[in-house]
XYZ file of N, CA and C in Angstrom:
846
model
N 0.582 132.843 -146.959
C -0.121 132.762 -145.685
C -1.612 132.537 -145.897
N -2.192 133.287 -146.865
C -3.623 133.182 -147.106
C -4.051 131.776 -147.494
N -3.207 131.078 -148.291
C -3.566 129.726 -148.716
C -3.699 128.797 -147.525
N -2.696 128.801 -146.643
C -2.716 127.884 -145.509
C -3.801 128.248 -144.508
N -4.020 129.550 -144.303
C -5.101 129.945 -143.405
C -6.454 129.521 -143.954
N -6.563 129.494 -145.287
C -7.824 129.088 -145.889
C -8.168 127.632 -145.646
N -7.182 126.828 -145.255
C -7.427 125.407 -145.002
C -7.510 125.060 -143.510
N -7.192 126.021 -142.631
C -7.098 125.673 -141.213
C -8.449 125.349 -140.576
N -9.521 126.018 -141.001
C -10.829 125.730 -140.404
C -11.252 124.296 -140.716
N -10.972 123.842 -141.936
C -11.260 122.458 -142.289
C -10.381 121.512 -141.482
N -9.099 121.855 -141.333
C -8.188 121.021 -140.550
C -8.632 120.894 -139.105
N -9.082 122.002 -138.520
C -9.565 121.971 -137.135
C -10.790 121.068 -137.018
N -11.703 121.210 -137.965
C -12.935 120.406 -137.937
C -12.617 118.911 -137.986
N -11.645 118.534 -138.808
C -11.245 117.126 -138.908
C -10.541 116.702 -137.619
N -9.724 117.572 -137.061
C -8.990 117.234 -135.850
C -9.905 116.939 -134.676
N -10.947 117.774 -134.491
C -11.825 117.607 -133.320
C -12.857 116.505 -133.511
N -12.825 115.831 -134.651
C -13.730 114.699 -134.842
C -13.495 113.625 -133.778
N -12.226 113.376 -133.456
C -11.911 112.315 -132.485
C -10.944 112.756 -131.382
N -10.342 113.938 -131.514
C -9.398 114.425 -130.506
C -10.023 115.612 -129.779
N -9.972 115.648 -128.441
C -10.535 116.777 -127.694
C -9.961 118.111 -128.162
N -10.796 119.164 -128.245
C -10.371 120.443 -128.819
C -9.136 121.063 -128.181
N -9.065 121.076 -126.842
C -7.911 121.692 -126.200
C -6.626 120.927 -126.512
N -6.731 119.622 -126.734
C -5.544 118.850 -127.104
C -5.153 119.103 -128.556
N -6.146 119.282 -129.439
C -5.836 119.628 -130.835
C -5.015 120.910 -130.871
N -5.494 121.926 -130.171
C -4.790 123.210 -130.150
C -3.490 123.124 -129.349
N -3.517 122.384 -128.223
C -2.326 122.263 -127.395
C -1.192 121.532 -128.092
N -1.484 120.343 -128.651
C -0.452 119.574 -129.357
C 0.065 120.339 -130.573
N -0.860 120.994 -131.263
C -0.476 121.772 -132.445
C 0.592 122.802 -132.095
N 0.401 123.502 -131.000
C 1.334 124.557 -130.627
C 2.601 124.023 -129.984
N 2.502 122.915 -129.256
C 3.712 122.307 -128.700
C 4.634 121.819 -129.808
N 4.053 121.190 -130.831
C 4.853 120.690 -131.952
C 5.486 121.845 -132.719
N 4.668 122.835 -133.085
C 5.187 123.952 -133.890
C 6.215 124.768 -133.099
N 5.932 125.045 -131.822
C 6.884 125.796 -131.012
C 8.195 125.067 -130.848
N 8.127 123.749 -130.674
C 9.350 122.944 -130.523
C 10.162 122.928 -131.809
N 9.494 122.832 -132.959
C 10.209 122.824 -134.239
C 10.945 124.141 -134.475
N 10.280 125.245 -134.169
C 10.922 126.549 -134.352
C 12.106 126.705 -133.399
N 11.929 126.286 -132.145
C 13.011 126.377 -131.171
C 14.192 125.502 -131.578
N 13.907 124.302 -132.085
C 14.976 123.416 -132.545
C 15.764 124.066 -133.679
N 15.046 124.693 -134.598
C 15.712 125.397 -135.706
C 16.617 126.504 -135.176
N 16.138 127.265 -134.210
C 16.929 128.352 -133.635
C 18.169 127.819 -132.919
N 18.021 126.698 -132.235
C 19.164 126.097 -131.543
C 20.208 125.591 -132.543
N 19.751 124.945 -133.591
C 20.678 124.395 -134.593
C 21.406 125.496 -135.355
N 20.734 126.609 -135.561
C 21.352 127.715 -136.303
C 21.969 128.766 -135.375
N 21.946 128.481 -134.064
C 22.539 129.357 -133.049
C 21.983 130.784 -133.112
N 20.646 130.870 -133.177
C 19.988 132.171 -133.231
C 19.169 132.462 -131.971
N 19.443 131.728 -130.906
C 18.706 131.963 -129.666
C 19.191 133.243 -128.982
N 18.337 133.792 -128.122
C 18.660 135.010 -127.382
C 18.334 134.783 -125.905
N 18.859 135.646 -125.060
C 18.513 135.569 -123.637
C 17.092 136.090 -123.455
N 16.290 135.325 -122.728
C 14.906 135.706 -122.470
C 14.822 136.309 -121.070
N 14.499 137.591 -120.997
C 14.365 138.276 -119.722
C 12.925 138.151 -119.206
N 12.724 138.565 -117.972
C 11.410 138.432 -117.344
C 10.342 139.175 -118.130
N 10.649 140.404 -118.580
C 9.641 141.168 -119.325
C 9.337 140.535 -120.668
N 10.317 139.849 -121.281
C 10.061 139.091 -122.509
C 9.050 137.978 -122.226
N 9.284 137.281 -121.112
C 8.437 136.140 -120.756
C 6.997 136.583 -120.523
N 6.816 137.660 -119.770
C 5.455 138.099 -119.447
C 4.711 138.607 -120.675
N 5.435 139.280 -121.560
C 4.780 139.743 -122.785
C 4.373 138.560 -123.662
N 5.260 137.571 -123.780
C 4.936 136.376 -124.555
C 3.759 135.632 -123.927
N 3.708 135.597 -122.605
C 2.614 134.923 -121.907
C 1.284 135.629 -122.178
N 1.296 136.961 -122.163
C 0.078 137.714 -122.436
C -0.433 137.427 -123.848
N 0.465 137.457 -124.830
C 0.065 137.179 -126.213
C -0.362 135.727 -126.389
N 0.312 134.822 -125.686
C -0.077 133.408 -125.760
C -1.498 133.205 -125.251
N -1.826 133.883 -124.146
C -3.175 133.763 -123.583
C -4.224 134.354 -124.520
N -3.960 135.559 -125.037
C -4.942 136.244 -125.870
C -5.117 135.571 -127.231
N -4.017 135.341 -127.931
C -4.104 134.937 -129.329
C -4.169 133.426 -129.531
N -3.541 132.668 -128.625
C -3.498 131.219 -128.850
C -4.441 130.473 -127.907
N -4.297 130.691 -126.599
C -5.147 129.946 -125.660
C -6.621 130.312 -125.857
N -6.927 131.623 -125.827
C -8.322 132.045 -125.993
C -8.681 132.123 -127.477
N -7.855 132.805 -128.280
C -8.164 132.993 -129.690
C -8.236 131.689 -130.470
N -7.111 130.976 -130.521
C -7.081 129.716 -131.276
C -7.773 128.582 -130.529
N -7.578 128.536 -129.198
C -8.162 127.444 -128.413
C -9.677 127.425 -128.463
N -10.303 128.598 -128.287
C -11.765 128.644 -128.308
C -12.326 128.504 -129.724
N -11.576 128.966 -130.720
C -11.992 128.716 -132.108
C -12.035 127.217 -132.375
N -10.995 126.522 -131.919
C -10.958 125.063 -132.081
C -12.111 124.404 -131.337
N -12.351 124.848 -130.106
C -13.434 124.262 -129.310
C -14.797 124.527 -129.949
N -14.953 125.689 -130.570
C -16.250 126.045 -131.168
C -16.630 125.096 -132.299
N -15.613 124.522 -132.973
C -15.917 123.659 -134.109
C -16.390 122.263 -133.695
N -16.514 122.034 -132.398
C -17.239 120.856 -131.928
C -18.741 121.060 -132.079
N -19.164 122.328 -132.179
C -20.582 122.667 -132.173
C -21.060 123.337 -133.453
N -20.153 123.949 -134.202
C -20.555 124.610 -135.444
C -19.679 124.121 -136.589
N -20.156 124.328 -137.804
C -19.418 123.874 -138.980
C -18.199 124.753 -139.219
N -17.259 124.230 -139.995
C -16.071 125.015 -140.317
C -16.440 126.225 -141.165
N -17.473 126.080 -142.012
C -17.915 127.205 -142.828
C -18.473 128.332 -141.987
N -19.274 127.997 -140.985
C -19.838 129.009 -140.110
C -18.745 129.654 -139.257
N -17.796 128.837 -138.798
C -16.676 129.386 -138.031
C -15.877 130.371 -138.872
N -15.657 130.024 -140.143
C -14.935 130.915 -141.045
C -15.708 132.212 -141.259
N -17.012 132.097 -141.407
C -17.853 133.278 -141.590
C -17.751 134.222 -140.400
N -17.914 133.691 -139.193
C -17.892 134.537 -138.006
C -16.507 135.145 -137.795
N -15.457 134.413 -138.154
C -14.093 134.921 -137.947
C -13.802 136.152 -138.784
N -14.591 136.381 -139.842
C -14.371 137.565 -140.662
C -14.771 138.848 -139.936
N -15.355 138.719 -138.756
C -15.638 139.899 -137.949
C -14.371 140.482 -137.322
N -13.281 139.726 -137.343
C -12.044 140.163 -136.696
C -11.554 141.527 -137.179
N -11.506 141.796 -138.497
C -11.058 143.125 -138.921
C -11.948 144.243 -138.387
N -13.246 143.982 -138.295
C -14.160 144.995 -137.774
C -13.900 145.257 -136.297
N -13.616 144.195 -135.533
C -13.325 144.355 -134.112
C -12.027 145.141 -133.923
N -11.000 144.821 -134.724
C -9.738 145.557 -134.652
C -9.961 147.021 -135.009
N -10.759 147.255 -136.036
C -11.066 148.621 -136.441
C -11.726 149.396 -135.304
N -12.693 148.780 -134.645
C -13.386 149.437 -133.541
C -12.436 149.706 -132.378
N -11.563 148.734 -132.061
C -10.559 148.938 -131.015
C -9.662 150.131 -131.359
N -9.212 150.184 -132.620
C -8.333 151.258 -133.044
C -9.011 152.621 -132.939
N -10.282 152.671 -133.299
C -11.023 153.932 -133.219
C -11.170 154.386 -131.767
N -11.530 153.454 -130.896
C -11.760 153.793 -129.489
C -10.465 154.181 -128.790
N -9.383 153.434 -129.058
C -8.116 153.665 -128.363
C -7.218 154.675 -129.052
N -7.548 155.027 -130.285
C -6.756 156.017 -131.004
C -5.392 155.525 -131.436
N -5.227 154.206 -131.610
C -3.929 153.658 -132.011
C -3.642 153.860 -133.503
N -4.660 154.043 -134.295
C -4.481 154.033 -135.738
C -5.544 154.905 -136.388
N -5.145 155.675 -137.373
C -6.112 156.469 -138.122
C -6.741 155.589 -139.196
N -8.031 155.508 -139.185
C -8.742 154.636 -140.123
C -9.396 155.494 -141.186
N -9.057 155.239 -142.430
C -9.589 156.030 -143.531
C -10.932 155.486 -143.994
N -11.603 156.283 -144.803
C -12.904 155.888 -145.344
C -12.774 154.644 -146.218
N -11.689 154.548 -146.991
C -11.527 153.381 -147.865
C -11.276 152.110 -147.061
N -10.647 152.231 -145.884
C -10.457 151.067 -145.028
C -11.796 150.564 -144.509
N -12.624 151.489 -144.045
C -13.962 151.111 -143.566
C -14.777 150.499 -144.700
N -14.703 151.108 -145.878
C -15.447 150.592 -147.035
C -14.960 149.195 -147.408
N -13.642 148.980 -147.348
C -13.094 147.665 -147.677
C -13.565 146.594 -146.717
N -13.625 146.917 -145.427
C -14.086 145.960 -144.429
C -15.545 145.587 -144.673
N -16.356 146.578 -144.942
C -17.773 146.277 -145.137
C -18.040 145.587 -146.473
N -17.205 145.826 -147.474
C -17.302 145.039 -148.704
C -17.021 143.567 -148.411
N -16.002 143.337 -147.579
C -15.692 141.955 -147.204
C -16.816 141.297 -146.447
N -17.422 142.016 -145.507
C -18.543 141.459 -144.751
C -19.736 141.165 -145.656
N -19.970 142.042 -146.620
C -21.075 141.812 -147.553
C -20.794 140.587 -148.411
N -19.536 140.414 -148.792
C -19.161 139.216 -149.543
C -19.381 137.955 -148.730
N -19.083 138.016 -147.417
C -19.345 136.879 -146.539
C -20.834 136.542 -146.510
N -21.643 137.575 -146.477
C -23.095 137.357 -146.467
C -23.544 136.656 -147.747
N -23.027 137.092 -148.875
C -23.395 136.471 -150.140
C -22.965 135.007 -150.191
N -21.769 134.726 -149.655
C -21.250 133.362 -149.701
C -22.020 132.417 -148.790
N -22.348 132.882 -147.603
C -22.879 131.998 -146.575
C -24.301 132.324 -146.151
N -25.062 132.927 -147.057
C -26.425 133.325 -146.703
C -27.245 132.142 -146.197
N -27.073 130.990 -146.832
C -27.850 129.807 -146.436
C -27.463 129.271 -145.069
N -26.254 129.644 -144.589
C -25.795 129.157 -143.287
C -26.230 130.039 -142.126
N -26.814 131.208 -142.448
C -27.165 132.137 -141.379
C -28.232 131.566 -140.455
N -29.029 130.625 -140.943
C -30.053 130.014 -140.103
C -29.442 129.206 -138.963
N -28.156 128.829 -139.122
C -27.483 128.070 -138.062
C -27.419 128.856 -136.747
N -27.446 130.188 -136.852
C -27.377 131.008 -135.652
C -28.559 130.756 -134.727
N -29.674 130.277 -135.266
C -30.880 130.091 -134.473
C -30.966 128.704 -133.852
N -30.069 127.789 -134.229
C -30.118 126.427 -133.709
C -29.476 126.363 -132.328
N -30.164 125.762 -131.347
C -29.631 125.710 -129.966
C -28.252 125.074 -129.879
N -28.001 124.043 -130.705
C -26.720 123.343 -130.600
C -25.543 124.184 -131.092
N -25.850 125.262 -131.824
C -24.786 126.119 -132.328
C -24.485 127.306 -131.405
N -25.370 127.593 -130.477
C -25.222 128.810 -129.685
C -23.935 128.825 -128.857
N -23.600 127.689 -128.277
C -22.370 127.632 -127.486
C -21.156 127.876 -128.372
N -21.157 127.248 -129.541
C -20.048 127.426 -130.464
C -19.905 128.865 -130.922
N -21.017 129.518 -131.184
C -20.988 130.907 -131.620
C -20.427 131.797 -130.520
N -20.881 131.576 -129.288
C -20.368 132.368 -128.165
C -18.875 132.198 -127.988
N -18.387 130.956 -128.133
C -16.964 130.685 -127.977
C -16.128 131.392 -129.035
N -16.579 131.327 -130.299
C -15.766 131.920 -131.364
C -15.825 133.441 -131.324
N -16.937 134.004 -130.852
C -17.003 135.459 -130.700
C -16.003 135.938 -129.638
N -15.921 135.183 -128.546
C -14.931 135.511 -127.511
C -13.517 135.355 -128.066
N -13.323 134.328 -128.885
C -12.016 134.103 -129.502
C -11.622 135.273 -130.396
N -12.579 135.807 -131.140
C -12.308 136.929 -132.047
C -11.892 138.170 -131.263
N -12.597 138.450 -130.166
C -12.264 139.615 -129.340
C -10.847 139.465 -128.770
N -10.520 138.265 -128.274
C -9.187 138.033 -127.699
C -8.103 138.140 -128.765
N -8.337 137.552 -129.941
C -7.355 137.609 -131.036
C -7.128 139.061 -131.466
N -8.199 139.819 -131.570
C -8.086 141.224 -131.966
C -7.317 142.026 -130.930
N -7.579 141.761 -129.644
C -6.845 142.448 -128.577
C -5.362 142.089 -128.640
N -5.048 140.809 -128.880
C -3.661 140.390 -129.007
C -2.973 141.034 -130.197
N -3.727 141.211 -131.282
C -3.185 141.885 -132.463
C -2.769 143.308 -132.126
N -3.604 144.001 -131.365
C -3.289 145.375 -130.986
C -2.109 145.437 -130.024
N -2.021 144.471 -129.100
C -0.878 144.423 -128.178
C 0.418 144.228 -128.963
N 0.366 143.336 -129.968
C 1.538 143.091 -130.809
C 1.948 144.352 -131.556
N 0.968 145.038 -132.107
C 1.253 146.217 -132.923
C 1.706 147.404 -132.077
N 1.222 147.477 -130.842
C 1.515 148.639 -129.996
C 2.988 148.730 -129.643
N 3.649 147.590 -129.487
C 5.077 147.602 -129.137
C 5.885 148.199 -130.281
N 6.680 149.231 -129.992
C 7.459 149.889 -131.030
C 8.584 148.994 -131.529
N 9.145 148.198 -130.630
C 10.220 147.282 -131.004
C 9.907 145.917 -130.420
N 9.984 144.880 -131.249
C 9.738 143.533 -130.757
C 10.830 143.167 -129.761
N 10.496 142.770 -128.536
C 11.520 142.521 -127.516
C 12.421 141.349 -127.836
N 11.966 140.433 -128.663
C 12.775 139.287 -129.081
C 12.682 139.163 -130.596
N 13.577 138.348 -131.178
C 13.427 138.028 -132.585
C 12.077 137.380 -132.821
N 11.518 137.563 -133.999
C 10.162 137.073 -134.284
C 10.037 135.577 -134.031
N 10.998 134.793 -134.505
C 10.889 133.337 -134.359
C 10.954 132.900 -132.903
N 11.857 133.466 -132.126
C 11.956 133.087 -130.720
C 10.715 133.544 -129.954
N 10.235 134.734 -130.261
C 9.037 135.259 -129.617
C 7.832 134.368 -129.891
N 7.665 133.974 -131.153
C 6.546 133.115 -131.541
C 6.681 131.728 -130.921
N 7.901 131.191 -130.940
C 8.127 129.877 -130.343
C 7.779 129.865 -128.869
N 8.193 130.904 -128.139
C 7.887 131.001 -126.709
C 6.383 131.076 -126.479
N 5.687 131.870 -127.298
C 4.228 131.957 -127.189
C 3.582 130.582 -127.396
N 4.014 129.890 -128.429
C 3.422 128.583 -128.752
C 3.652 127.564 -127.639
N 4.865 127.519 -127.113
C 5.175 126.548 -126.068
C 4.382 126.838 -124.791
N 4.303 128.118 -124.421
C 3.523 128.488 -123.240
C 2.044 128.136 -123.440
N 1.508 128.484 -124.608
C 0.105 128.205 -124.882
C -0.163 126.704 -124.932
N 0.772 125.947 -125.533
C 0.586 124.501 -125.621
C 0.504 123.857 -124.249
N 1.370 124.280 -123.332
C 1.341 123.748 -121.966
C 0.028 124.110 -121.272
N -0.407 125.363 -121.422
C -1.636 125.818 -120.769
C -2.849 125.067 -121.314
N -2.915 124.897 -122.629
C -4.053 124.216 -123.249
C -4.128 122.749 -122.825
N -2.988 122.081 -122.788
C -2.977 120.681 -122.338
C -3.365 120.585 -120.866
N -2.915 121.548 -120.060
C -3.285 121.575 -118.640
C -4.790 121.805 -118.484
N -5.368 122.646 -119.342
C -6.818 122.877 -119.313
C -7.581 121.588 -119.611
N -7.079 120.817 -120.572
C -7.725 119.540 -120.868
C -7.652 118.604 -119.676
N -6.468 118.489 -119.070
C -6.290 117.573 -117.946
C -7.171 117.969 -116.763
N -7.338 119.282 -116.556
C -8.126 119.742 -115.411
C -9.628 119.642 -115.638
N -10.054 119.625 -116.902
C -11.496 119.582 -117.195
C -11.971 118.223 -117.713
N -11.081 117.489 -118.403
C -11.484 116.228 -119.022
C -10.800 115.006 -118.428
N -9.795 115.211 -117.604
C -9.099 114.077 -117.007
C -7.934 113.608 -117.868
N -7.415 112.399 -117.583
C -6.238 111.869 -118.285
C -6.447 111.792 -119.798
N -5.349 111.872 -120.523
C -5.395 111.790 -121.986
C -5.553 110.338 -122.409
N -6.548 110.071 -123.263
C -6.804 108.727 -123.780
C -6.747 108.761 -125.305
N -5.623 108.323 -125.890
C -5.475 108.403 -127.346
C -6.173 107.282 -128.122
N -6.783 106.327 -127.438
C -7.367 105.180 -128.140
C -8.444 105.550 -129.162
N -9.287 106.582 -128.932
C -10.313 106.900 -129.945
C -9.789 107.741 -131.110
N -8.556 108.207 -131.044
C -8.068 109.133 -132.060
C -7.898 108.429 -133.401
N -8.409 109.006 -134.442
C -8.288 108.440 -135.786
C -7.024 108.956 -136.465
N -6.552 108.207 -137.447
C -5.391 108.646 -138.228
C -5.695 109.955 -138.939
N -6.935 110.098 -139.368
C -7.375 111.311 -140.056
C -7.229 112.545 -139.150
N -7.652 112.414 -137.898
C -7.549 113.538 -136.966
C -6.103 113.836 -136.600
N -5.310 112.776 -136.396
C -3.893 112.969 -136.073
C -3.184 113.679 -137.229
N -3.514 113.267 -138.454
C -2.933 113.923 -139.629
C -3.311 115.393 -139.700
N -4.546 115.708 -139.301
C -4.994 117.103 -139.306
C -4.205 117.934 -138.306
N -3.916 117.364 -137.120
C -3.137 118.082 -136.116
C -1.718 118.343 -136.621
N -1.131 117.347 -137.287
C 0.214 117.521 -137.848
C 0.204 118.617 -138.915
N -0.825 118.601 -139.768
C -0.948 119.628 -140.803
C -1.083 121.019 -140.175
N -1.935 121.129 -139.159
C -2.132 122.410 -138.480
C -0.845 122.892 -137.812
N -0.069 121.942 -137.268
C 1.192 122.304 -136.620
C 2.169 122.921 -137.610
N 2.298 122.275 -138.769
C 3.297 122.701 -139.745
C 2.860 123.929 -140.530
N 1.633 123.902 -141.024
C 1.208 124.949 -141.951
C 0.309 126.009 -141.304
N -0.511 125.608 -140.349
C -1.349 126.587 -139.685
C -0.569 127.434 -138.699
N 0.380 126.809 -137.979
C 1.126 127.523 -136.939
C 2.507 127.973 -137.403
N 3.358 127.038 -137.839
C 4.718 127.409 -138.240
C 4.680 128.413 -139.396
N 3.868 128.143 -140.406
C 3.800 129.040 -141.561
C 2.842 130.205 -141.291
N 1.602 129.890 -140.914
C 0.571 130.911 -140.787
C 0.823 131.911 -139.678
N 1.079 131.420 -138.464
C 1.227 132.327 -137.322
C 2.522 133.123 -137.400
N 3.594 132.489 -137.877
C 4.857 133.217 -138.036
C 4.691 134.324 -139.077
N 4.021 134.010 -140.192
C 3.795 135.019 -141.233
C 2.947 136.162 -140.704
N 1.915 135.830 -139.921
C 1.047 136.852 -139.336
C 1.840 137.766 -138.413
N 2.674 137.166 -137.577
C 3.483 137.956 -136.644
C 4.446 138.864 -137.389
N 5.008 138.368 -138.500
C 5.925 139.198 -139.290
C 5.184 140.362 -139.938
N 4.028 140.089 -140.529
C 3.269 141.153 -141.185
C 2.845 142.235 -140.196
N 2.636 141.843 -138.935
C 2.259 142.827 -137.930
C 3.375 143.842 -137.689
N 4.610 143.485 -138.030
C 5.716 144.435 -137.891
C 5.854 145.331 -139.112
N 5.134 144.987 -140.190
C 5.271 145.721 -141.443
C 4.034 146.540 -141.804
N 2.855 146.041 -141.449
C 1.594 146.668 -141.852
C 0.818 147.119 -140.624
N -0.233 147.904 -140.875
C -1.143 148.285 -139.801
C -1.955 147.064 -139.385
N -2.448 147.076 -138.145
C -3.211 145.933 -137.639
C -4.483 145.705 -138.438
N -5.142 146.775 -138.874
C -6.379 146.626 -139.653
C -6.097 145.965 -140.987
N -5.016 146.395 -141.657
C -4.692 145.819 -142.966
C -4.378 144.332 -142.857
N -3.661 143.945 -141.822
C -3.302 142.526 -141.673
C -4.542 141.679 -141.459
N -5.460 142.121 -140.590
C -6.642 141.305 -140.304
C -7.591 141.237 -141.478
N -7.589 142.258 -142.344
C -8.457 142.217 -143.520
C -8.059 141.066 -144.454
N -6.803 140.619 -144.387
C -6.379 139.483 -145.210
C -7.172 138.221 -144.889
N -7.871 138.206 -143.751
C -8.694 137.050 -143.406
C -9.754 136.793 -144.466
N -10.171 137.851 -145.176
C -11.179 137.664 -146.219
C -10.673 136.762 -147.342
N -9.371 136.835 -147.624
C -8.807 136.009 -148.688
C -8.904 134.529 -148.351
N -8.972 134.188 -147.060
C -9.070 132.782 -146.661
C -10.302 132.128 -147.251
N -11.393 132.875 -147.306
C -12.634 132.312 -147.814
C -12.506 131.990 -149.291
N -11.811 132.839 -150.031
C -11.605 132.589 -151.458
C -10.820 131.296 -151.653
N -9.764 131.108 -150.841
C -8.967 129.886 -150.918
C -9.827 128.671 -150.597
N -10.599 128.755 -149.510
C -11.451 127.638 -149.106
C -12.478 127.314 -150.179
N -13.001 128.339 -150.824
C -14.005 128.152 -151.873
C -13.456 127.331 -153.033
N -12.296 127.726 -153.553
C -11.763 127.043 -154.721
C -11.131 125.695 -154.384
N -10.641 125.519 -153.156
C -10.189 124.189 -152.751
C -11.364 123.229 -152.673
N -12.505 123.731 -152.187
C -13.709 122.899 -152.151
C -14.142 122.477 -153.543
N -14.053 123.402 -154.503
C -14.408 123.079 -155.888
C -13.415 122.085 -156.495
N -12.119 122.277 -156.215
C -11.090 121.448 -156.821
C -11.033 120.050 -156.219
N -11.133 119.967 -154.883
C -10.921 118.696 -154.185
C -12.218 117.978 -153.853
N -13.246 118.727 -153.466
C -14.492 118.120 -152.995
C -15.628 118.215 -154.001
N -15.332 118.715 -155.205
C -16.350 118.836 -156.263
C -17.551 119.674 -155.840
N -17.315 120.697 -155.027
C -18.392 121.587 -154.627
C -18.751 122.521 -155.784
N -20.023 122.868 -155.878
C -20.509 123.679 -156.982
C -20.098 125.140 -156.820
N -19.630 125.737 -157.897
C -19.323 127.161 -157.933
C -20.372 127.856 -158.786
N -21.241 128.619 -158.153
C -22.354 129.283 -158.840
C -21.994 130.735 -159.160
N -22.763 131.374 -160.052
C -22.533 132.802 -160.323
C -22.602 133.650 -159.056
N -23.461 133.292 -158.094
C -23.565 134.031 -156.843
C -22.260 133.933 -156.053
N -21.652 132.750 -156.049
C -20.393 132.562 -155.338
C -19.275 133.358 -156.008
N -19.273 133.370 -157.354
C -18.267 134.139 -158.082
C -18.413 135.632 -157.773
N -19.663 136.112 -157.715
C -19.910 137.508 -157.368
C -19.401 137.809 -155.959
N -19.689 136.920 -155.013
C -19.248 137.117 -153.639
C -17.724 137.164 -153.563
N -17.068 136.285 -154.308
C -15.607 136.272 -154.327
C -15.058 137.589 -154.849
N -15.673 138.104 -155.908
C -15.234 139.384 -156.472
C -15.397 140.517 -155.459
N -16.486 140.483 -154.698
C -16.725 141.524 -153.693
C -15.657 141.452 -152.600
N -15.333 140.241 -152.156
C -14.328 140.065 -151.103
C -12.957 140.558 -151.568
N -12.550 140.148 -152.764
C -11.259 140.573 -153.298
C -11.217 142.092 -153.443
N -12.331 142.675 -153.871
C -12.395 144.132 -154.000
C -12.158 144.810 -152.665
N -12.716 144.242 -151.602
C -12.511 144.810 -150.273
C -11.061 144.769 -149.852
N -10.394 143.632 -150.103
C -8.982 143.489 -149.748
C -8.122 144.470 -150.538
N -8.389 144.575 -151.849
C -7.620 145.481 -152.706
C -7.831 146.930 -152.272
N -9.067 147.289 -151.959
C -9.376 148.663 -151.559
C -8.604 149.072 -150.314
N -8.568 148.187 -149.322
C -7.875 148.505 -148.062
C -6.368 148.623 -148.283
N -5.817 147.802 -149.148
C -4.372 147.761 -149.317
C -3.852 148.663 -150.425
N -4.756 149.320 -151.151
C -4.330 150.165 -152.279
C -3.744 151.475 -151.773
N -2.615 151.835 -152.340
C -1.989 153.124 -152.053
C -1.608 153.797 -153.365
N -1.893 155.089 -153.447
C -1.493 155.822 -154.638
C 0.022 155.979 -154.654
N 0.607 155.755 -155.818
C 2.052 155.927 -155.962
C 2.374 157.371 -156.322
N 3.479 157.830 -155.800
C 3.866 159.218 -156.090
C 4.256 159.341 -157.555
């Protein structure tokens, strides 16, 4: 999961180069939701969807996909993928704060320490990008992704709060994706008018296909599964590993420089993830 999530910010940035953001996110989820549903139909694993199933899926679709993923995608029209990745690392901290306020989860000292180690690692990695926060053209993007983080974190807690998943994970995720895809495309039509595919580049279309298969089918399904196995704070802390993946893919594919400072930052981030997930064995 961490590998594919580490590439999604770059994929989104390429997608919105020529395709409107709400359509990038909308098409991505329509494709992925349809593929999962087709698999369930072919393997005869579908279930009856009751009204309460539908409303719960709709709530999660709005929080995690329409607002969370949709606004993250929209923000990358205004900010770089690196800055978007940096700001998204606030998600574990937001979940932690929600858990403390609502009393859903006991947060240990090592969990708090792990989160702040990760944030410090983000600072080391992206110190030169912090000046972007002061640029007027980035302010809208920053506001959008901050709202996306709050919505995603709230959706994470809603997912975790349910003692029993009302539907199988795949059907539940597929329903969320299809609902979100319809809503996102409707948002585009209501704000931007008819869909005009003539400016879309092959590069952007390829990015949407990649995001559909690996960002949504693999990434979101894996995230939803882990939410049934781990605490919400532990799952969101895995977001720090995305930066490590993005760092070394940049070095391998784009010939980006890896400096001692970057290596130190990577070590700090990994330490934070290990600290949060470490448990003493009996």
